[in-house]
Amino acid sequence: MLSNACKYAIRALIYLATRMNDGVKVSIRELSAEIDSPEPFTAKIMQSLSKQEIISSVKGPHGGFYIDEKQAEIRLIEIVKAIDGTQVLTGCGLGLKNCSETHPCPIHSEFSAIRDGFSHLLNEKTIQELAIELIAGHSKVKN
Amino acid sequence: MLSNACKYAIRALIYLATRMNDGVKVSIRELSAEIDSPEPFTAKIMQSLSKQEIISSVKGPHGGFYIDEKQAEIRLIEIVKAIDGTQVLTGCGLGLKNCSETHPCPIHSEFSAIRDGFSHLLNEKTIQELAIELIAGHSKVKN
DNA sequence: AGAATAAAAGACATGTTTATCTTAATTTAT
DNA sequence: ATAAATTAAGATAAACATGTCTTTTATTCT
Ligand code: FES
Ligand code: FES
């Protein structure tokens, strides 16, 4: 469904949001430990998101990654678009070049409904609200 | 969602089902042309399905691939299991090692519902019923 | 029997994703 | 200023998926 990179990214951002108000930046080492992800690979992903201004970072001692209030309000779909693109949101379930009502594959009507349901989920959820659930202990981002 | 190999396989099997009763086997050349897929790669996939007895084949002149009445009754989920395995049916949407109610990721409840909806679709649809729709011109397996 | 046809099998090649390593740049603290 | 910490960037590597090519085997037709 989503690439590993994208899954790590979402978990990382939700975790960062839980640390938003403690005034401490999170190092890549701590972050990857907290979400059970490979450290250098996660670093690459964070760098890309930082360049796209989806997260913030500062170098040097006591530096690290963090997100601000504005960034905590983004929805999952923005992260997915930034990393995996839109194919997962619009592509045909059986790999036809274009998905459309006028040239439907054999499972078009059922699949497009499911795919649109997934899009809706990504569209609704903000990082912040998922972080609140994580803080409350109702969910996990670590194995 | 599904691998390319699996998408080609499903399209190929639905096409084969439309040719079930004409008594002619379908060569890999014709098959890949009819479903717009790379010929040698499709051959590999068909070989694997043939070995797993999901389709049938005969070598030699007038040989090719075909499916019999029994094989036309299989459901999409059998093809998916044969090629991609069960991860797409049971895996966590955010990549946690195990998906469960007791250790849920932040989108577990919504995602598992969507994933189960997809499983349900794969579980319901038989090759044969999708072939009937294809014959009627209500769907396409070619771009 | 021999020739032709077509799948089966296995080796090979390419591309993409995932992952790691090394060096550079930046910031902070002393 | 200097040293230490930490991200940024780029090169490299490993794994996997995708795609192709070549040889072998089985079948059919003449
Ligand atoms: S055409 Fe296949 S999902 Fe729409
Ligand atoms: S734990 Fe992530 S989908 Fe169930």
Short mmCIF file of C-alpha atoms (C1' of nucleotides) and ligand atoms in Angstrom, two decimals:
data_model
loop_
_atom_site.label_atom_id
_atom_site.label_comp_id
_atom_site.label_asym_id
_atom_site.label_seq_id
_atom_site.Cartn_x
_atom_site.Cartn_y
_atom_site.Cartn_z
CA MET A 1 0.00 0.00 0.00
CA LEU A 2 2.45 2.61 1.27
CA SER A 3 6.24 2.32 0.88
CA ASN A 4 8.35 1.55 3.93
CA ALA A 5 9.78 5.05 3.67
CA CYS A 6 6.30 6.51 3.93
CA LYS A 7 5.32 4.29 6.85
CA TYR A 8 8.45 5.29 8.76
CA ALA A 9 7.74 8.93 7.95
CA ILE A 10 4.22 8.83 9.34
CA ARG A 11 5.31 7.07 12.51
CA ALA A 12 8.19 9.51 12.92
CA LEU A 13 6.00 12.58 12.53
CA ILE A 14 3.41 11.34 14.98
CA TYR A 15 6.19 10.70 17.46
CA LEU A 16 7.69 14.14 16.87
CA ALA A 17 4.27 15.65 17.51
CA THR A 18 4.15 14.03 20.92
CA ARG A 19 7.36 15.87 21.77
CA MET A 20 6.21 19.18 20.34
CA ASN A 21 5.90 21.15 23.56
CA ASP A 22 8.83 19.91 25.59
CA GLY A 23 11.23 22.32 23.89
CA VAL A 24 13.77 19.63 23.12
CA LYS A 25 14.71 18.58 19.60
CA VAL A 26 14.87 14.89 18.82
CA SER A 27 18.09 13.43 17.37
CA ILE A 28 17.89 10.95 14.55
CA ARG A 29 19.28 8.31 16.89
CA GLU A 30 16.53 8.77 19.45
CA LEU A 31 13.86 9.08 16.80
CA SER A 32 14.73 5.86 15.00
CA ALA A 33 14.93 4.04 18.33
CA GLU A 34 11.47 5.28 19.30
CA ILE A 35 9.82 4.14 16.09
CA ASP A 36 11.90 1.00 15.42
CA SER A 37 13.33 2.06 12.09
CA PRO A 38 16.78 1.85 10.48
CA GLU A 39 18.71 4.94 11.52
CA PRO A 40 20.47 6.06 8.30
CA PHE A 41 17.44 5.34 6.16
CA THR A 42 15.23 7.29 8.51
CA ALA A 43 17.73 10.14 8.38
CA LYS A 44 17.37 10.32 4.60
CA ILE A 45 13.61 10.45 4.86
CA MET A 46 13.69 13.16 7.50
CA GLN A 47 16.10 15.20 5.40
CA SER A 48 13.71 15.05 2.49
CA LEU A 49 10.74 16.07 4.64
CA SER A 50 12.80 18.86 6.16
CA LYS A 51 13.67 20.22 2.73
CA GLN A 52 9.96 20.12 1.87
CA GLU A 53 9.28 22.01 5.11
CA ILE A 54 6.99 19.30 6.43
CA ILE A 55 9.22 19.11 9.49
CA SER A 56 11.91 21.40 10.93
CA SER A 57 15.48 20.73 11.97
CA VAL A 58 18.50 22.43 13.48
CA LYS A 59 22.09 21.29 13.33
CA GLY A 60 24.66 21.32 16.06
CA PRO A 61 24.64 20.47 19.74
CA HIS A 62 21.12 20.08 21.13
CA GLY A 63 19.93 20.13 17.54
CA GLY A 64 17.64 17.62 15.95
CA PHE A 65 14.24 17.34 14.35
CA TYR A 66 11.00 18.86 15.56
CA ILE A 67 7.67 20.07 14.29
CA ASP A 68 5.93 23.30 15.11
CA GLU A 69 2.24 23.99 15.69
CA LYS A 70 1.54 24.63 12.03
CA GLN A 71 3.31 21.48 10.92
CA ALA A 72 1.40 19.38 13.45
CA GLU A 73 -1.81 20.28 11.68
CA ILE A 74 -0.91 18.66 8.37
CA ARG A 75 -2.82 15.62 7.30
CA LEU A 76 -1.41 12.19 6.50
CA ILE A 77 -2.14 12.68 2.84
CA GLU A 78 0.46 15.45 2.63
CA ILE A 79 3.14 13.07 3.86
CA VAL A 80 2.07 10.38 1.44
CA LYS A 81 2.12 12.80 -1.48
CA ALA A 82 5.55 14.06 -0.44
CA ILE A 83 7.07 10.58 -0.38
CA ASP A 84 5.05 8.14 -2.49
CA GLY A 85 3.18 10.47 -4.81
CA THR A 86 -0.44 10.13 -5.85
CA GLN A 87 -0.49 6.73 -7.57
CA VAL A 88 -1.83 5.02 -4.45
CA LEU A 89 -4.70 7.52 -4.40
CA THR A 90 -5.70 7.30 -8.06
CA GLY A 91 -4.17 4.22 -9.70
CA CYS A 92 -6.05 1.21 -11.06
CA GLY A 93 -6.17 -1.84 -8.81
CA LEU A 94 -5.27 -4.15 -11.68
CA GLY A 95 -2.59 -1.93 -13.18
CA LEU A 96 -4.39 -0.43 -16.18
CA LYS A 97 -2.72 2.80 -17.22
CA ASN A 98 -5.70 4.90 -16.28
CA CYS A 99 -8.52 4.27 -13.88
CA SER A 100 -11.84 5.59 -15.13
CA GLU A 101 -15.54 4.85 -15.20
CA THR A 102 -15.43 4.75 -18.99
CA HIS A 103 -12.62 2.20 -19.22
CA PRO A 104 -13.05 0.18 -16.03
CA CYS A 105 -11.05 -2.88 -15.09
CA PRO A 106 -13.01 -5.90 -13.82
CA ILE A 107 -12.87 -4.75 -10.20
CA HIS A 108 -13.09 -1.03 -10.76
CA SER A 109 -16.25 -0.24 -8.86
CA GLU A 110 -15.33 -2.17 -5.72
CA PHE A 111 -11.65 -1.27 -5.78
CA SER A 112 -12.11 2.42 -6.39
CA ALA A 113 -14.48 2.56 -3.43
CA ILE A 114 -11.86 0.98 -1.20
CA ARG A 115 -9.11 3.18 -2.56
CA ASP A 116 -11.25 6.26 -2.02
CA GLY A 117 -11.93 5.12 1.53
CA PHE A 118 -8.21 5.00 2.11
CA SER A 119 -7.79 8.46 0.61
CA HIS A 120 -10.51 9.69 2.91
CA LEU A 121 -8.71 8.29 5.93
CA LEU A 122 -5.48 10.00 4.88
CA ASN A 123 -7.38 13.18 4.23
CA GLU A 124 -9.10 13.28 7.59
CA LYS A 125 -6.36 12.46 10.05
CA THR A 126 -3.96 15.14 11.22
CA ILE A 127 -0.62 14.36 12.80
CA GLN A 128 -1.71 16.16 15.92
CA GLU A 129 -4.82 14.17 16.62
CA LEU A 130 -2.96 10.90 16.12
CA ALA A 131 -0.26 12.15 18.49
CA ILE A 132 -2.86 12.80 21.18
CA GLU A 133 -4.00 9.19 20.93
CA LEU A 134 -0.39 8.05 21.14
CA ILE A 135 0.24 10.14 24.26
CA ALA A 136 -2.89 8.69 25.83
CA GLY A 137 -1.43 5.24 25.28
CA HIS A 138 -4.21 4.21 22.92
CA SER A 139 -1.81 3.43 20.09
CA LYS A 140 1.84 2.60 19.37
CA VAL A 141 4.46 3.59 16.81
CA LYS A 142 7.04 1.08 18.07
CA ASN A 143 6.87 -2.70 17.76
CA MET B 1 -1.26 -2.65 -3.12
CA LEU B 2 -0.68 -5.68 -5.33
CA SER B 3 2.58 -6.33 -7.17
CA ASN B 4 2.70 -5.87 -10.93
CA ALA B 5 3.14 -9.63 -11.26
CA CYS B 6 -0.10 -10.19 -9.37
CA LYS B 7 -2.00 -7.59 -11.40
CA TYR B 8 -0.86 -9.18 -14.65
CA ALA B 9 -1.84 -12.59 -13.30
CA ILE B 10 -5.36 -11.53 -12.44
CA ARG B 11 -5.87 -9.86 -15.81
CA ALA B 12 -4.43 -12.90 -17.57
CA LEU B 13 -6.67 -15.36 -15.76
CA ILE B 14 -9.80 -13.36 -16.40
CA TYR B 15 -8.87 -13.24 -20.07
CA LEU B 16 -8.18 -16.97 -20.16
CA ALA B 17 -11.59 -17.56 -18.61
CA THR B 18 -13.24 -15.71 -21.48
CA ARG B 19 -11.65 -18.22 -23.83
CA MET B 20 -12.52 -21.24 -21.75
CA ASN B 21 -15.06 -22.86 -24.05
CA ASP B 22 -13.60 -22.21 -27.48
CA GLY B 23 -11.34 -25.27 -27.28
CA VAL B 24 -8.23 -23.32 -28.28
CA LYS B 25 -5.27 -22.79 -26.01
CA VAL B 26 -3.80 -19.32 -25.75
CA SER B 27 -0.12 -18.79 -26.50
CA ILE B 28 1.92 -16.52 -24.28
CA ARG B 29 2.32 -14.13 -27.22
CA GLU B 30 -1.41 -13.75 -27.72
CA LEU B 31 -2.07 -13.58 -24.01
CA SER B 32 0.40 -10.80 -23.29
CA ALA B 33 -0.89 -8.85 -26.28
CA GLU B 34 -4.47 -9.15 -25.01
CA ILE B 35 -3.66 -7.87 -21.54
CA ASP B 36 -0.90 -5.39 -22.42
CA SER B 37 1.88 -6.99 -20.42
CA PRO B 38 5.57 -7.74 -21.09
CA GLU B 39 5.73 -11.12 -22.78
CA PRO B 40 8.66 -12.88 -21.06
CA PHE B 41 7.70 -11.59 -17.63
CA THR B 42 4.15 -12.77 -18.13
CA ALA B 43 5.51 -16.15 -19.20
CA LYS B 44 7.33 -16.47 -15.88
CA ILE B 45 4.19 -15.68 -13.95
CA MET B 46 2.10 -18.14 -15.96
CA GLN B 47 4.72 -20.85 -15.42
CA SER B 48 4.51 -20.34 -11.69
CA LEU B 49 0.72 -20.45 -11.71
CA SER B 50 0.80 -23.55 -13.88
CA LYS B 51 3.10 -25.32 -11.45
CA GLN B 52 0.70 -24.39 -8.66
CA GLU B 53 -2.13 -25.81 -10.77
CA ILE B 54 -4.04 -22.55 -10.79
CA ILE B 55 -3.97 -22.69 -14.58
CA SER B 56 -3.21 -25.46 -17.08
CA SER B 57 -0.83 -25.60 -20.01
CA VAL B 58 0.29 -27.90 -22.79
CA LYS B 59 3.49 -27.71 -24.79
CA GLY B 60 3.96 -28.16 -28.50
CA PRO B 61 2.03 -27.09 -31.58
CA HIS B 62 -1.42 -25.76 -30.76
CA GLY B 63 -0.31 -25.73 -27.14
CA GLY B 64 -0.63 -22.85 -24.75
CA PHE B 65 -2.36 -21.86 -21.53
CA TYR B 66 -5.96 -22.44 -20.56
CA ILE B 67 -8.16 -22.90 -17.54
CA ASP B 68 -10.75 -25.57 -16.98
CA GLU B 69 -14.17 -25.30 -15.31
CA LYS B 70 -12.79 -26.02 -11.85
CA GLN B 71 -10.03 -23.45 -12.20
CA ALA B 72 -12.46 -20.77 -13.37
CA GLU B 73 -14.19 -21.01 -10.03
CA ILE B 74 -11.23 -19.90 -7.96
CA ARG B 75 -11.40 -16.55 -6.25
CA LEU B 76 -9.01 -13.64 -6.67
CA ILE B 77 -7.63 -14.22 -3.21
CA GLU B 78 -6.12 -17.53 -4.30
CA ILE B 79 -4.15 -15.80 -7.01
CA VAL B 80 -2.97 -13.11 -4.63
CA LYS B 81 -1.85 -15.68 -2.08
CA ALA B 82 -0.04 -17.64 -4.76
CA ILE B 83 1.97 -14.63 -5.95
CA ASP B 84 2.15 -11.94 -3.26
CA GLY B 85 1.42 -13.94 -0.11
CA THR B 86 -0.78 -12.82 2.75
CA GLN B 87 0.97 -9.65 3.93
CA VAL B 88 -1.44 -7.43 2.01
CA LEU B 89 -4.34 -9.17 3.77
CA THR B 90 -3.04 -9.00 7.32
CA GLY B 91 -0.16 -6.50 7.59
CA CYS B 92 -0.16 -3.24 9.53
CA GLY B 93 -0.81 -0.09 7.51
CA LEU B 94 2.09 1.71 9.19
CA GLY B 95 4.52 -1.19 9.07
CA LEU B 96 4.43 -2.44 12.66
CA LYS B 97 5.58 -6.05 12.81
CA ASN B 98 2.18 -7.31 13.89
CA CYS B 99 -1.25 -5.83 13.46
CA SER B 100 -3.48 -6.43 16.46
CA GLU B 101 -6.16 -4.83 18.59
CA THR B 102 -3.92 -5.06 21.62
CA HIS B 103 -0.95 -3.28 20.01
CA PRO B 104 -2.61 -0.96 17.49
CA CYS B 105 -0.85 1.60 15.36
CA PRO B 106 -2.37 5.09 15.19
CA ILE B 107 -4.59 4.23 12.23
CA HIS B 108 -5.33 0.63 13.10
CA SER B 109 -9.10 0.76 13.39
CA GLU B 110 -9.67 2.66 10.14
CA PHE B 111 -6.96 0.92 8.17
CA SER B 112 -7.86 -2.59 9.21
CA ALA B 113 -11.44 -1.93 8.13
CA ILE B 114 -10.24 -0.86 4.69
CA ARG B 115 -7.83 -3.76 4.43
CA ASP B 116 -10.57 -6.18 5.42
CA GLY B 117 -12.82 -4.63 2.80
CA PHE B 118 -10.19 -5.37 0.21
CA SER B 119 -9.83 -8.93 1.49
CA HIS B 120 -13.57 -9.30 1.24
CA LEU B 121 -13.51 -8.16 -2.38
CA LEU B 122 -10.77 -10.66 -3.21
CA ASN B 123 -12.67 -13.34 -1.36
CA GLU B 124 -15.96 -12.76 -3.14
CA LYS B 125 -15.00 -12.44 -6.76
CA THR B 126 -14.41 -15.55 -8.86
CA ILE B 127 -12.49 -15.47 -12.11
CA GLN B 128 -15.54 -16.73 -13.91
CA GLU B 129 -17.91 -13.99 -12.86
CA LEU B 130 -15.37 -11.32 -13.78
CA ALA B 131 -14.89 -13.02 -17.16
CA ILE B 132 -18.62 -12.82 -17.84
CA GLU B 133 -18.52 -9.08 -17.29
CA LEU B 134 -15.50 -8.82 -19.58
CA ILE B 135 -17.28 -10.78 -22.33
CA ALA B 136 -20.30 -8.51 -21.98
CA GLY B 137 -18.02 -5.55 -22.62
CA HIS B 138 -18.62 -4.05 -19.20
CA SER B 139 -14.93 -4.08 -18.29
CA LYS B 140 -11.46 -4.22 -19.83
CA VAL B 141 -8.17 -5.99 -19.13
CA LYS B 142 -6.26 -4.08 -21.82
CA ASN B 143 -5.31 -0.42 -21.77
"C1'" DA C 1 11.55 -40.64 -37.49
"C1'" DG C 2 12.08 -35.83 -38.14
"C1'" DA C 3 10.75 -31.03 -38.10
"C1'" DA C 4 8.20 -27.49 -36.10
"C1'" DT C 5 5.93 -25.41 -32.24
"C1'" DA C 6 5.29 -23.88 -27.77
"C1'" DA C 7 5.92 -24.04 -22.72
"C1'" DA C 8 9.53 -24.87 -18.87
"C1'" DA C 9 13.58 -23.73 -16.75
"C1'" DG C 10 17.36 -21.23 -15.68
"C1'" DA C 11 20.66 -17.64 -16.40
"C1'" DC C 12 21.16 -12.85 -17.08
"C1'" DA C 13 20.13 -7.76 -16.97
"C1'" DT C 14 17.92 -3.62 -15.39
"C1'" DG C 15 15.56 -0.65 -12.21
"C1'" DT C 16 13.78 0.64 -7.81
"C1'" DT C 17 13.61 0.57 -3.04
"C1'" DT C 18 15.89 0.08 1.01
"C1'" DA C 19 19.85 0.63 3.69
"C1'" DT C 20 24.60 2.15 4.91
"C1'" DC C 21 28.80 4.81 4.95
"C1'" DT C 22 31.63 8.91 4.50
"C1'" DT C 23 32.40 13.63 4.25
"C1'" DA C 24 30.76 18.41 4.58
"C1'" DA C 25 28.28 22.11 6.66
"C1'" DT C 26 26.16 24.33 10.56
"C1'" DT C 27 25.26 25.44 15.21
"C1'" DT C 28 26.26 25.61 20.09
"C1'" DA C 29 29.07 25.67 24.12
"C1'" DT C 30 33.37 26.44 26.12
"C1'" DA D 1 38.55 30.75 18.20
"C1'" DT D 2 38.09 25.95 18.94
"C1'" DA D 3 35.89 21.69 19.75
"C1'" DA D 4 31.91 18.97 19.89
"C1'" DA D 5 27.45 17.71 18.31
"C1'" DT D 6 24.31 17.08 14.96
"C1'" DT D 7 21.95 17.46 10.44
"C1'" DA D 8 22.85 17.61 5.16
"C1'" DA D 9 24.51 15.67 1.18
"C1'" DG D 10 26.40 12.46 -1.72
"C1'" DA D 11 28.47 8.05 -2.78
"C1'" DT D 12 28.02 3.23 -2.24
"C1'" DA D 13 25.86 -1.23 -1.39
"C1'" DA D 14 22.47 -4.80 -0.82
"C1'" DA D 15 17.96 -6.64 -1.67
"C1'" DC D 16 14.07 -7.15 -4.30
"C1'" DA D 17 10.99 -6.65 -8.21
"C1'" DT D 18 10.77 -6.46 -12.91
"C1'" DG D 19 12.05 -7.68 -17.34
"C1'" DT D 20 14.81 -10.38 -21.06
"C1'" DC D 21 17.39 -14.02 -23.25
"C1'" DT D 22 18.92 -18.77 -24.12
"C1'" DT D 23 18.58 -23.58 -23.77
"C1'" DT D 24 15.84 -27.64 -22.76
"C1'" DT D 25 11.77 -30.48 -22.88
"C1'" DA D 26 7.36 -32.01 -24.43
"C1'" DT D 27 3.92 -32.33 -28.02
"C1'" DT D 28 2.03 -32.40 -32.53
"C1'" DC D 29 2.13 -32.75 -37.37
"C1'" DT D 30 4.00 -34.48 -41.56
S1 FES E 1 -9.94 0.91 -13.72
FE1 FES E 1 -9.12 -0.49 -12.32
S2 FES E 1 -9.63 0.43 -10.46
FE2 FES E 1 -10.49 1.84 -11.85
S1 FES E 2 -1.67 -2.26 13.87
FE1 FES E 2 -1.46 -0.99 12.15
S2 FES E 2 -3.17 -1.61 11.01
FE2 FES E 2 -3.38 -2.86 12.74
#
